Coordinates of C-alpha atoms in Angstrom, one line a residue:
Chain G
M1293 CA 26.3 -5.1 153.2
E1294 CA 29.0 -7.8 153.0
Y1295 CA 30.0 -6.9 156.6
L1296 CA 26.4 -6.8 157.8
K1297 CA 25.8 -10.3 156.4
A1298 CA 29.0 -11.7 158.0
F1299 CA 28.0 -10.0 161.3
A1300 CA 24.4 -11.3 161.3
V1301 CA 25.1 -14.9 160.2
G1302 CA 28.2 -15.2 162.4
G1303 CA 26.3 -13.8 165.3
L1304 CA 23.4 -16.2 164.8
I1305 CA 25.7 -19.2 164.6
C1306 CA 27.3 -18.1 167.9
C1307 CA 23.8 -17.8 169.4
I1308 CA 23.3 -21.6 168.8
G1309 CA 26.5 -22.1 170.8
Q1310 CA 25.1 -19.9 173.6
I1311 CA 21.9 -21.8 173.7
L1312 CA 23.9 -25.0 174.1
I1313 CA 25.9 -23.4 176.9
D1314 CA 22.8 -22.2 178.8
R1315 CA 20.4 -25.0 178.2
T1316 CA 22.5 -28.1 178.3
K1317 CA 25.3 -29.3 180.5
L1318 CA 27.6 -29.8 177.5
T1319 CA 31.2 -28.9 178.2
P1320 CA 32.9 -26.4 175.8
A1321 CA 34.9 -29.2 174.2
R1322 CA 31.8 -31.1 173.4
I1323 CA 30.1 -28.1 171.9
L1324 CA 33.1 -27.4 169.7
V1325 CA 33.2 -31.0 168.5
G1326 CA 29.5 -30.7 167.7
F1327 CA 30.1 -27.6 165.5
V1328 CA 33.0 -29.1 163.6
V1329 CA 31.3 -32.4 162.9
S1330 CA 28.1 -30.5 161.9
G1331 CA 30.1 -28.4 159.5
V1332 CA 31.5 -31.5 157.9
I1333 CA 28.1 -33.1 157.5
L1334 CA 26.4 -29.9 156.3
S1335 CA 29.2 -29.4 153.8
A1336 CA 28.8 -33.0 152.6
L1337 CA 25.1 -32.5 152.1
G1338 CA 25.9 -29.4 150.0
L1339 CA 24.2 -27.1 152.4
Y1340 CA 27.2 -25.2 153.8
E1341 CA 28.7 -23.9 150.6
P1342 CA 25.7 -21.7 149.8
L1343 CA 25.8 -20.3 153.3
A1344 CA 29.5 -19.5 152.9
E1345 CA 28.8 -17.8 149.6
F1346 CA 26.1 -15.7 151.2
A1347 CA 27.7 -14.8 154.5
G1348 CA 31.5 -15.0 153.7
A1349 CA 33.4 -14.9 157.0
G1350 CA 30.1 -15.1 158.9
A1351 CA 30.1 -18.8 157.9
T1352 CA 33.8 -19.6 157.6
V1353 CA 35.1 -18.1 160.9
P1354 CA 32.8 -20.1 163.3
L1355 CA 34.1 -23.7 163.8
S1356 CA 31.4 -25.1 161.6
G1357 CA 33.4 -23.4 158.9
F1358 CA 36.4 -25.3 160.0
G1359 CA 34.4 -28.5 159.4
H1360 CA 33.4 -27.1 156.0
T1361 CA 37.0 -26.5 155.1
L1362 CA 37.9 -30.1 156.2
A1363 CA 35.1 -31.5 153.9
K1364 CA 36.0 -29.2 151.0
G1365 CA 39.6 -30.3 151.3
V1366 CA 38.7 -34.0 151.3
R1367 CA 36.3 -33.5 148.3
A1368 CA 39.0 -31.8 146.2
S1369 CA 41.7 -34.3 147.2
V1370 CA 39.6 -37.4 146.5
A1371 CA 38.8 -36.0 143.1
D1372 CA 42.5 -35.6 142.4
N1373 CA 44.1 -38.6 144.2
G1374 CA 41.3 -41.1 144.8
I1375 CA 40.9 -42.9 148.2
L1376 CA 44.3 -41.5 149.4
G1377 CA 42.7 -38.1 149.3
A1378 CA 40.3 -39.1 152.0
F1379 CA 43.3 -39.3 154.3
T1380 CA 45.2 -36.2 153.2
G1381 CA 42.6 -33.7 152.1
G1382 CA 41.2 -32.6 155.4
L1383 CA 44.4 -31.8 157.3
S1384 CA 46.0 -30.2 154.3
A1385 CA 43.1 -27.8 153.9
T1386 CA 43.1 -26.9 157.6
A1387 CA 46.9 -27.0 158.2
G1388 CA 47.2 -23.2 158.3
G1389 CA 44.8 -22.7 161.3
I1390 CA 46.0 -25.7 163.3
T1391 CA 49.7 -24.9 162.8
A1392 CA 49.1 -21.3 163.7
A1393 CA 47.4 -22.3 166.9
I1394 CA 50.4 -24.5 167.9
V1395 CA 53.0 -21.9 166.9
F1396 CA 51.2 -18.9 168.5
G1397 CA 50.3 -21.1 171.5
F1398 CA 54.0 -21.9 172.0
I1399 CA 55.1 -18.3 171.6
A1400 CA 52.4 -17.1 174.0
A1401 CA 53.5 -19.6 176.6
L1402 CA 57.1 -18.4 176.2
L1403 CA 56.1 -14.8 176.7
F1404 CA 53.2 -14.8 179.1
D1405 CA 52.3 -16.3 182.5
P1406 CA 48.6 -17.0 183.4
K1407 CA 47.2 -14.3 185.7
D1408 CA 45.0 -14.7 188.7
K1409 CA 41.4 -13.8 188.1
Chain E
M293 CA 18.2 -38.7 204.0
S294 CA 14.8 -40.1 203.5
L295 CA 14.2 -38.9 199.9
S296 CA 14.9 -40.2 196.5
S297 CA 17.4 -38.7 194.0
D298 CA 14.5 -37.9 191.7
E299 CA 12.7 -35.9 194.4
Y300 CA 16.0 -34.1 195.2
K301 CA 16.6 -33.3 191.6
K302 CA 13.3 -31.5 191.5
M303 CA 14.1 -29.6 194.7
G304 CA 17.4 -28.7 193.2
E305 CA 16.0 -27.3 190.0
K306 CA 13.8 -24.9 192.0
A307 CA 16.8 -23.7 194.0
V308 CA 19.1 -22.9 191.0
P309 CA 18.7 -19.3 189.7
K310 CA 17.7 -19.0 186.1
T311 CA 20.5 -18.1 183.6
K312 CA 20.1 -14.7 182.1
S313 CA 19.2 -16.0 178.6
I314 CA 18.5 -12.7 176.9
R315 CA 21.6 -11.0 178.2
N316 CA 23.7 -14.0 177.2
L317 CA 22.3 -14.3 173.7
T318 CA 22.8 -10.6 173.1
G319 CA 26.4 -11.0 174.2
A320 CA 27.0 -14.0 172.0
F321 CA 25.3 -12.3 169.0
L322 CA 27.3 -9.0 169.3
I323 CA 30.7 -10.5 170.1
G324 CA 30.4 -13.4 167.7
G325 CA 29.1 -11.1 165.0
A326 CA 31.9 -8.7 165.6
I327 CA 34.6 -11.4 165.3
C328 CA 33.1 -12.6 162.0
A329 CA 32.9 -9.1 160.7
L330 CA 36.5 -8.6 161.6
G331 CA 37.2 -11.9 159.8
Q332 CA 35.5 -10.5 156.7
F333 CA 37.6 -7.4 156.9
I334 CA 40.8 -9.4 157.1
L335 CA 39.7 -11.7 154.3
N336 CA 39.0 -8.7 152.1
F337 CA 42.4 -7.3 152.9
Y338 CA 44.1 -10.4 151.8
L339 CA 42.0 -10.7 148.6
D340 CA 42.9 -7.1 147.8
L341 CA 46.5 -8.0 148.2
G342 CA 45.8 -10.5 145.3
L343 CA 45.8 -13.8 147.2
S344 CA 43.6 -16.5 145.7
T345 CA 40.3 -17.2 147.6
P346 CA 41.5 -20.4 149.5
F347 CA 44.8 -18.8 150.4
A348 CA 43.1 -15.6 151.6
G349 CA 40.9 -17.8 153.8
T350 CA 43.9 -19.6 155.3
A351 CA 45.7 -16.3 155.9
C352 CA 42.5 -14.9 157.5
S353 CA 42.4 -17.9 159.9
I354 CA 46.0 -17.6 160.8
T355 CA 45.6 -13.9 161.5
L356 CA 42.5 -14.5 163.7
V357 CA 44.4 -17.2 165.6
G358 CA 47.3 -14.8 166.1
I359 CA 45.0 -12.1 167.4
S360 CA 43.3 -14.5 169.8
A361 CA 46.7 -15.8 171.0
L362 CA 47.8 -12.2 171.8
L363 CA 44.6 -11.4 173.6
T364 CA 44.8 -14.7 175.6
G365 CA 48.4 -13.9 176.5
F366 CA 47.5 -10.5 177.8
G367 CA 44.7 -12.0 179.8
V368 CA 42.0 -10.2 177.9
Y369 CA 40.3 -13.0 175.9
D370 CA 38.7 -14.6 179.0
K371 CA 37.3 -11.2 180.1
I372 CA 35.6 -10.8 176.7
A373 CA 34.4 -14.3 177.0
K374 CA 32.5 -13.5 180.2
F375 CA 30.3 -11.3 178.2
G376 CA 30.6 -13.1 174.8
G377 CA 30.0 -16.7 175.9
G378 CA 29.1 -18.6 172.7
G379 CA 30.3 -15.6 170.7
T380 CA 33.9 -16.2 171.8
L381 CA 33.7 -20.0 172.0
V382 CA 32.4 -20.8 168.5
P383 CA 34.6 -18.7 166.2
I384 CA 38.1 -19.9 165.3
T385 CA 39.4 -17.5 167.9
G386 CA 37.8 -19.7 170.6
F387 CA 39.6 -22.7 169.2
A388 CA 42.9 -20.7 169.4
N389 CA 42.1 -19.7 173.0
A390 CA 41.5 -23.3 173.8
V391 CA 45.0 -24.2 172.5
V392 CA 46.9 -21.1 173.8
S393 CA 45.5 -21.1 177.4
P394 CA 46.6 -24.6 178.3
A395 CA 50.0 -24.1 176.6
M396 CA 50.5 -21.1 179.0
E397 CA 49.0 -22.8 182.0
F398 CA 50.9 -26.1 181.9
K399 CA 54.3 -24.9 181.0
S400 CA 54.9 -24.9 184.8
E401 CA 55.1 -28.7 184.4
G402 CA 57.7 -28.4 181.7
F403 CA 57.9 -27.7 178.0
I404 CA 57.6 -31.4 177.0
L405 CA 55.3 -33.1 179.6
G406 CA 53.4 -29.9 180.5
L407 CA 53.0 -27.6 177.5
G408 CA 53.7 -30.3 174.9
V409 CA 51.3 -32.9 176.3
K410 CA 48.5 -30.6 177.5
I411 CA 48.3 -28.0 174.7
F412 CA 45.4 -30.0 173.1
T413 CA 43.7 -30.9 176.3
I414 CA 40.6 -28.9 175.3
A415 CA 40.9 -28.5 171.6
G416 CA 42.3 -32.0 170.8
P417 CA 38.8 -33.6 170.4
V418 CA 37.9 -31.0 167.8
I419 CA 40.8 -32.1 165.6
V420 CA 40.3 -35.8 166.3
Y421 CA 36.6 -35.8 165.5
G422 CA 36.8 -33.2 162.7
I423 CA 39.4 -35.4 160.9
L424 CA 37.5 -38.6 161.6
A425 CA 34.3 -37.1 160.2
S426 CA 36.2 -35.8 157.1
V427 CA 37.8 -39.2 156.4
I428 CA 34.5 -40.9 156.6
Y429 CA 33.0 -38.4 154.3
G430 CA 36.0 -38.8 151.9
I431 CA 35.6 -42.6 151.8
I432 CA 31.8 -42.2 151.1
Y433 CA 32.6 -39.6 148.4
W434 CA 35.1 -41.9 146.8
I435 CA 32.7 -44.8 146.8
M436 CA 30.0 -42.7 145.3
G437 CA 32.5 -41.6 142.6
L438 CA 33.1 -45.2 141.7
L439 CA 29.4 -46.0 141.2
Chain Z
M581 CA 38.3 -38.5 228.0
A582 CA 36.0 -38.0 225.1
H583 CA 33.0 -40.3 224.8
K584 CA 30.4 -41.1 222.2
I585 CA 26.7 -40.4 222.6
G586 CA 23.8 -41.4 220.3
K587 CA 24.8 -42.6 216.9
Q588 CA 27.7 -40.4 215.8
T589 CA 28.4 -37.6 218.2
I590 CA 31.6 -37.4 220.3
I591 CA 31.4 -35.3 223.5
I592 CA 34.7 -33.6 224.5
D593 CA 34.9 -33.8 228.3
S594 CA 37.9 -31.9 229.4
P595 CA 38.2 -28.1 228.7
V596 CA 39.7 -28.2 225.2
G597 CA 39.5 -25.1 223.1
V598 CA 40.9 -22.9 220.4
F599 CA 44.1 -21.4 221.8
S600 CA 44.8 -19.3 218.7
A601 CA 43.9 -19.1 215.1
A602 CA 44.8 -17.2 212.0
A603 CA 43.4 -16.6 208.5
V604 CA 45.3 -15.9 205.3
G605 CA 43.9 -14.6 202.1
S606 CA 44.6 -12.8 198.9
K607 CA 43.4 -9.7 197.0
K608 CA 39.8 -10.8 196.3
E609 CA 39.3 -12.1 199.8
G610 CA 40.7 -8.8 201.2
E611 CA 38.2 -6.8 199.1
G612 CA 35.3 -8.9 200.4
P613 CA 33.0 -8.0 203.3
L614 CA 35.2 -10.0 205.7
G615 CA 38.5 -8.5 204.5
K616 CA 39.3 -7.0 207.8
S617 CA 39.0 -10.2 209.7
F618 CA 42.0 -11.8 207.9
D619 CA 45.3 -11.8 209.8
I620 CA 47.4 -11.7 206.6
I621 CA 46.2 -10.5 203.1
N622 CA 48.8 -10.8 200.4
E623 CA 47.8 -8.8 197.3
D624 CA 50.0 -11.1 195.2
S625 CA 48.2 -14.4 195.0
R626 CA 51.4 -16.1 194.0
F627 CA 52.8 -15.3 197.5
G628 CA 56.1 -14.7 195.9
E629 CA 56.3 -18.3 194.6
K630 CA 56.8 -19.7 191.1
T631 CA 53.8 -22.0 191.0
W632 CA 50.2 -21.8 192.3
E633 CA 50.8 -25.0 194.2
K634 CA 53.7 -23.5 196.0
A635 CA 51.7 -20.4 196.7
E636 CA 49.1 -22.5 198.4
S637 CA 51.7 -24.3 200.6
K638 CA 53.0 -20.8 201.5
M639 CA 49.6 -19.7 202.7
Q640 CA 49.4 -22.7 205.0
E641 CA 52.9 -21.9 206.4
L642 CA 51.9 -18.3 206.9
A643 CA 48.6 -19.3 208.7
S644 CA 50.2 -21.7 211.1
W645 CA 53.1 -19.4 211.7
K646 CA 50.7 -16.6 212.5
A647 CA 48.6 -18.7 214.8
L648 CA 51.6 -19.9 216.8
H649 CA 53.2 -16.5 216.9
K650 CA 50.0 -14.9 218.4
V651 CA 50.5 -17.0 221.6
G652 CA 54.3 -17.2 221.6
L653 CA 54.5 -20.9 220.7
E654 CA 56.8 -22.6 218.2
M655 CA 56.4 -25.7 216.0
K656 CA 58.3 -27.8 218.6
D657 CA 55.5 -27.2 221.1
I658 CA 53.0 -28.9 218.7
D659 CA 52.1 -32.5 219.1
F660 CA 50.2 -33.2 215.9
I661 CA 49.4 -31.4 212.7
F662 CA 46.1 -32.3 210.9
A663 CA 46.1 -30.7 207.5
G664 CA 44.5 -31.0 204.1
D665 CA 43.7 -29.2 200.9
L666 CA 42.2 -29.9 197.5
L667 CA 45.3 -30.7 195.4
N668 CA 46.1 -34.1 194.2
Q669 CA 47.7 -36.1 197.0
C670 CA 47.3 -33.1 199.3
I671 CA 50.7 -31.6 198.3
A672 CA 50.0 -28.2 199.6
S673 CA 49.6 -29.6 203.2
A674 CA 52.4 -32.1 203.0
F675 CA 54.9 -29.7 201.5
S676 CA 54.1 -27.0 204.1
A677 CA 54.5 -29.5 206.9
R678 CA 57.9 -30.6 205.4
G679 CA 60.0 -28.4 207.6
S680 CA 58.0 -28.6 210.8
K681 CA 59.3 -31.9 212.2
V682 CA 55.9 -32.4 213.9
P683 CA 53.9 -35.7 213.4
Y684 CA 51.8 -35.0 210.3
I685 CA 48.3 -36.5 209.8
G686 CA 47.2 -35.7 206.2
L687 CA 43.5 -35.4 205.7
Y688 CA 41.4 -35.4 202.6
G689 CA 37.8 -34.3 203.2
A690 CA 37.6 -31.9 200.3
C691 CA 36.1 -28.6 201.6
S692 CA 35.1 -30.3 204.9
T693 CA 38.8 -30.6 205.9
F694 CA 38.8 -27.7 208.4
A695 CA 36.1 -29.2 210.6
E696 CA 37.6 -32.6 210.1
G697 CA 41.0 -31.3 211.4
C698 CA 39.4 -29.3 214.3
G699 CA 37.3 -32.3 215.3
L700 CA 40.3 -34.7 215.3
S701 CA 42.4 -32.1 217.1
A702 CA 39.8 -31.8 219.8
V703 CA 39.5 -35.6 220.3
F704 CA 43.3 -35.9 220.5
A705 CA 43.7 -32.9 222.8
D706 CA 41.0 -34.4 225.0
S707 CA 43.1 -37.5 225.6
F708 CA 46.9 -37.4 225.2
A709 CA 47.9 -34.4 223.2
K710 CA 48.5 -30.9 224.5
N711 CA 48.6 -28.8 221.3
C712 CA 47.2 -29.8 217.9
L713 CA 47.3 -27.7 214.8
A714 CA 44.4 -28.0 212.3
I715 CA 45.1 -26.4 208.9
A716 CA 43.2 -26.2 205.6
S717 CA 43.7 -24.3 202.4
S718 CA 42.5 -23.8 198.9
H719 CA 43.7 -21.6 196.0
F720 CA 41.6 -20.4 193.2
C721 CA 44.3 -20.9 190.6
S722 CA 45.6 -24.3 191.7
A723 CA 42.0 -25.6 191.9
E724 CA 41.0 -24.2 188.5
R725 CA 43.9 -25.8 186.7
Q726 CA 43.3 -29.1 188.4
Y727 CA 39.5 -29.4 188.3
R728 CA 38.4 -27.1 185.5
F729 CA 40.1 -25.0 182.9
P730 CA 43.4 -23.1 182.4
L731 CA 43.1 -19.7 183.9
E732 CA 43.2 -17.8 180.6
Y733 CA 40.6 -20.0 179.1
G734 CA 37.5 -18.0 178.2
G735 CA 34.3 -19.6 179.6
Q736 CA 31.1 -18.5 181.2
R737 CA 30.2 -19.7 184.7
P738 CA 26.6 -20.8 185.3
P739 CA 24.7 -19.1 188.1
S740 CA 25.1 -22.2 190.4
A741 CA 28.9 -22.2 190.1
Q742 CA 31.0 -21.2 193.1
W743 CA 34.4 -19.4 193.4
T744 CA 37.2 -21.3 195.1
A745 CA 38.6 -19.1 197.8
T746 CA 42.3 -18.3 197.8
A747 CA 42.6 -18.7 201.6
A748 CA 44.0 -20.7 204.4
G749 CA 43.0 -21.1 208.0
A750 CA 44.9 -22.6 210.9
A751 CA 43.6 -23.3 214.4
L752 CA 45.7 -24.2 217.4
I753 CA 43.6 -26.5 219.5
S754 CA 44.9 -27.1 223.0
R755 CA 44.0 -28.6 226.3
E756 CA 43.2 -26.0 229.0
A757 CA 42.6 -23.4 226.3
G758 CA 39.6 -21.3 225.2
P759 CA 37.2 -19.7 224.8
P760 CA 36.2 -20.8 222.2
Y761 CA 35.7 -24.2 223.8
I762 CA 35.0 -27.3 221.8
K763 CA 32.1 -29.2 223.2
A764 CA 31.3 -31.8 220.7
V765 CA 32.2 -33.2 217.3
T766 CA 30.1 -35.1 214.8
F767 CA 31.9 -36.8 211.9
G768 CA 29.5 -37.1 209.0
T769 CA 28.5 -39.9 206.7
V770 CA 29.0 -39.9 202.9
E771 CA 25.7 -38.9 201.3
D772 CA 24.9 -38.9 197.6
L773 CA 21.5 -37.8 196.2
G774 CA 22.5 -38.1 192.6
I775 CA 23.9 -34.7 191.6
N776 CA 26.4 -35.0 188.9
D777 CA 26.8 -31.4 187.8
Q778 CA 30.3 -30.1 188.7
N779 CA 29.0 -26.6 188.5
N780 CA 26.5 -27.2 191.3
M781 CA 28.5 -28.3 194.2
G782 CA 26.2 -26.7 196.8
A783 CA 23.4 -29.0 195.8
A784 CA 25.8 -32.0 195.9
M785 CA 26.9 -31.2 199.4
A786 CA 23.6 -30.1 201.1
P787 CA 22.4 -33.6 201.8
S788 CA 25.5 -34.5 203.8
A789 CA 25.3 -31.2 205.8
A790 CA 21.6 -31.9 206.6
A791 CA 22.4 -35.5 207.5
T792 CA 25.2 -34.5 209.9
L793 CA 23.3 -31.7 211.5
S794 CA 20.1 -33.6 212.0
Q795 CA 22.0 -36.5 213.5
F796 CA 23.8 -34.1 215.9
F797 CA 20.4 -32.7 217.0
K798 CA 19.1 -36.2 217.6
D799 CA 22.2 -37.4 219.4
T800 CA 22.3 -34.4 221.7
Y801 CA 18.5 -33.8 222.1
T802 CA 18.9 -30.2 221.1
D803 CA 17.3 -28.1 218.3
A804 CA 18.3 -25.2 216.0
E805 CA 17.0 -22.7 218.6
D806 CA 19.6 -23.8 221.1
Y807 CA 22.4 -22.2 219.1
D808 CA 23.3 -18.6 218.3
L809 CA 24.8 -19.5 215.0
I810 CA 24.6 -22.6 212.7
L811 CA 27.2 -22.2 210.0
T812 CA 27.7 -24.4 207.0
G813 CA 31.0 -24.4 205.1
D814 CA 30.5 -23.6 201.5
L815 CA 27.0 -24.6 200.3
G816 CA 26.6 -21.2 198.6
A817 CA 23.3 -19.7 197.5
V818 CA 21.9 -22.8 195.9
G819 CA 23.1 -25.3 198.6
S820 CA 21.9 -23.2 201.6
V821 CA 18.4 -23.0 200.2
L822 CA 18.4 -26.8 199.8
M823 CA 19.9 -27.2 203.3
R824 CA 16.9 -25.3 204.8
D825 CA 14.5 -27.5 202.8
L826 CA 16.2 -30.7 203.7
M827 CA 16.3 -29.8 207.4
A828 CA 12.7 -28.9 207.3
R829 CA 11.9 -32.4 205.9
E830 CA 13.8 -33.9 208.9
G831 CA 11.7 -31.8 211.2
F832 CA 14.2 -29.1 212.1
S833 CA 13.6 -25.5 211.0
L834 CA 16.6 -23.3 210.5
G835 CA 15.9 -19.7 211.2
E836 CA 17.8 -16.4 211.2
N837 CA 20.6 -18.1 213.0
Y838 CA 21.6 -20.1 210.0
N839 CA 24.3 -18.8 207.6
D840 CA 26.9 -20.2 205.2
C841 CA 30.6 -19.2 205.0
G842 CA 30.3 -19.4 201.2
L843 CA 27.8 -16.5 201.3
M844 CA 29.8 -14.4 203.7
L845 CA 33.3 -14.3 202.2
Y846 CA 32.6 -12.3 199.0
D847 CA 30.1 -9.7 197.9
R848 CA 28.4 -12.0 195.4
E849 CA 27.0 -9.3 193.2
K850 CA 30.0 -7.0 193.0
Q851 CA 32.7 -9.6 193.0
Q852 CA 30.9 -11.8 190.5
V853 CA 31.2 -15.1 192.3
E854 CA 27.7 -16.4 191.3
S855 CA 26.5 -18.7 194.0
G856 CA 29.3 -17.8 196.5
A857 CA 32.7 -19.0 197.8
S858 CA 33.9 -22.6 198.1
G859 CA 37.1 -24.5 198.9
C860 CA 38.7 -25.7 202.1
G861 CA 40.0 -22.2 202.7
C862 CA 36.6 -20.7 202.7
S863 CA 35.3 -22.2 206.0
A864 CA 38.8 -22.3 207.4
A865 CA 39.4 -18.6 206.9
V866 CA 35.9 -17.4 207.8
I867 CA 35.8 -19.5 211.0
S868 CA 39.4 -18.7 212.0
G869 CA 39.3 -15.0 211.2
H870 CA 35.7 -14.0 211.8
I871 CA 33.8 -16.5 214.0
F872 CA 36.4 -17.5 216.6
P873 CA 37.0 -13.9 217.8
K874 CA 33.2 -13.5 218.2
I875 CA 32.9 -16.6 220.3
A876 CA 36.0 -15.6 222.3
S877 CA 34.4 -12.2 223.1
G878 CA 31.1 -13.8 224.1
E879 CA 29.2 -12.1 221.3
L880 CA 28.3 -15.6 220.1
K881 CA 27.7 -18.2 222.7
N882 CA 27.0 -21.6 221.2
V883 CA 28.0 -22.1 217.6
L884 CA 27.8 -25.1 215.3
A885 CA 30.2 -25.1 212.4
I886 CA 29.6 -27.7 209.7
S887 CA 32.2 -27.8 206.9
T888 CA 31.0 -29.5 203.8
G889 CA 33.0 -31.4 201.2
A890 CA 32.3 -32.7 197.7
L891 CA 34.2 -35.9 197.2
M892 CA 34.6 -36.1 193.5
S893 CA 37.7 -36.1 191.3
P894 CA 38.2 -35.0 187.7
T895 CA 38.4 -38.7 186.8
S896 CA 35.1 -39.6 188.6
V897 CA 33.3 -36.7 186.9
Q898 CA 34.5 -37.7 183.5
Q899 CA 33.4 -41.2 184.2
G900 CA 29.9 -39.9 184.8
E901 CA 29.8 -40.7 188.5
T902 CA 27.6 -38.6 190.8
I903 CA 29.1 -36.4 193.4
P904 CA 29.0 -37.6 197.0
G905 CA 29.3 -35.2 199.9
V906 CA 30.5 -35.3 203.5
A907 CA 30.1 -32.9 206.3
H908 CA 31.7 -32.7 209.7
L909 CA 30.3 -30.7 212.6
V910 CA 32.2 -29.0 215.5
C911 CA 30.2 -27.5 218.4
Y912 CA 31.9 -24.4 219.9
S913 CA 30.9 -22.5 223.0
S914 CA 32.1 -19.4 224.8
E915 CA 31.5 -21.0 228.1
K916 CA 33.5 -23.6 229.9
G917 CA 30.6 -25.6 231.5
G918 CA 28.9 -28.6 229.8
I919 CA 26.0 -27.9 227.6
F920 CA 24.8 -31.4 226.9

């Protein structure tokens, strides 16, 4: 059941992305920015947490979940450290994913060459 | 040419074939759903190892990014994306692909000015605007706490 | 000596023609319907080089070497090189001409470059030059990384998108050569009807092709029926439909004798290239490898080849500019006598 919920909710969130690809001329980077910022806003309004509790990875793996993690990090950090937390909370909470992308990106570039299509 | 750009735009819209919406949505739902279900599996795995919820979440993200980097390196991720579309773009694996692919591509211009400069050429805006949004939210949250 | 008639058309008076030509491509081009018409197909699209840019230069070198080799000429016999490609500052052309020691005239006409080069070669050969070499190339990988995304980036291509051909064509245009003879050249005007979608280049370029072709008809008092083949460069499926519509509006109806190199190079369904092929190499290779032999053998008599170029840059696209197009026309014939 848990997997089914993750599959269904995650799939539906991705469908929103697909509609943006097909129906608008938005470039991928713009769509991704839209998802992250929406995640921050929905989380700030208290709407994303219930979705994450319901769908688990179905809500946290899409990039809107990345926005949710940013917002959650800021919230916790502001509660602990005041205004300074607004500056440290977001990146601290998402450091793992961003650092992993840089590290694995670098390693992949060392090991692989792009191929013709 | 004796016609206005508005008239031409209308002619152009008629000439462009329709996107296969149903097929694309199916692909996005299936692939996106599968990646999220895989994420759930990895998350449960780390929780079972005894990691706390936030740490398990971070470990799950790192693992998915690693898998995506590997698939990108082997030249497979873009093939899945042809079918998956939004299903490969929106999950964190799409973010990873957007970081790894320019790193590989632009190393031919050197590790500093190629790879180092261009690694965030696609995904950079995500981090910039994600952080900006979170800082704005943090400041509002702080002010509301003062009231 | 060449002379101008009407508004834009240059008539080539002395018998100037294509002495020799060659087409170079890679795996995907070799697997397409015109695979057999290429002189050189290299399965490895890196052409043994370290970078895609060098690979593209190598294709140009191979194409010009092959064209010269066919008729037993060498670089020292060439008076001028007219070459162009899609890369920033045309490095593929400049770098391939580096070792030639032939006066080099670098061209940028985007995908219209081959016709631009052939047209200029014909005008030069009609006056003071004996042998001119017109070369154009494009490479899928070097174009993707410059104009769009890294190769391994996962994205979907909309149905109006086109596939940059990994191909090069070289034509040796000489006085007292032919068939194919070059009868006339019409250099086109820059046209822009407000298309700003980088994934719909055919629509961006069609107005320029229609403008050049209709002006040529008016200048020469001829019509579409007077030609066995009217061939645009890389308008693709979307652009060639628009081309017919635009020509109809101008009062010229294009019939069965109209085709587009972008529709010929690949099997659009099987090879998943959406709207068709594009790139300087598309018209260069199709015309050099496939069309010239047919004119030489007399299978085609009078042919109009109109290469079309989209004149945007990544910067102009990001700044929200629309995409202007330009198209140049070269009129070929299998017969020596005048047709105008």
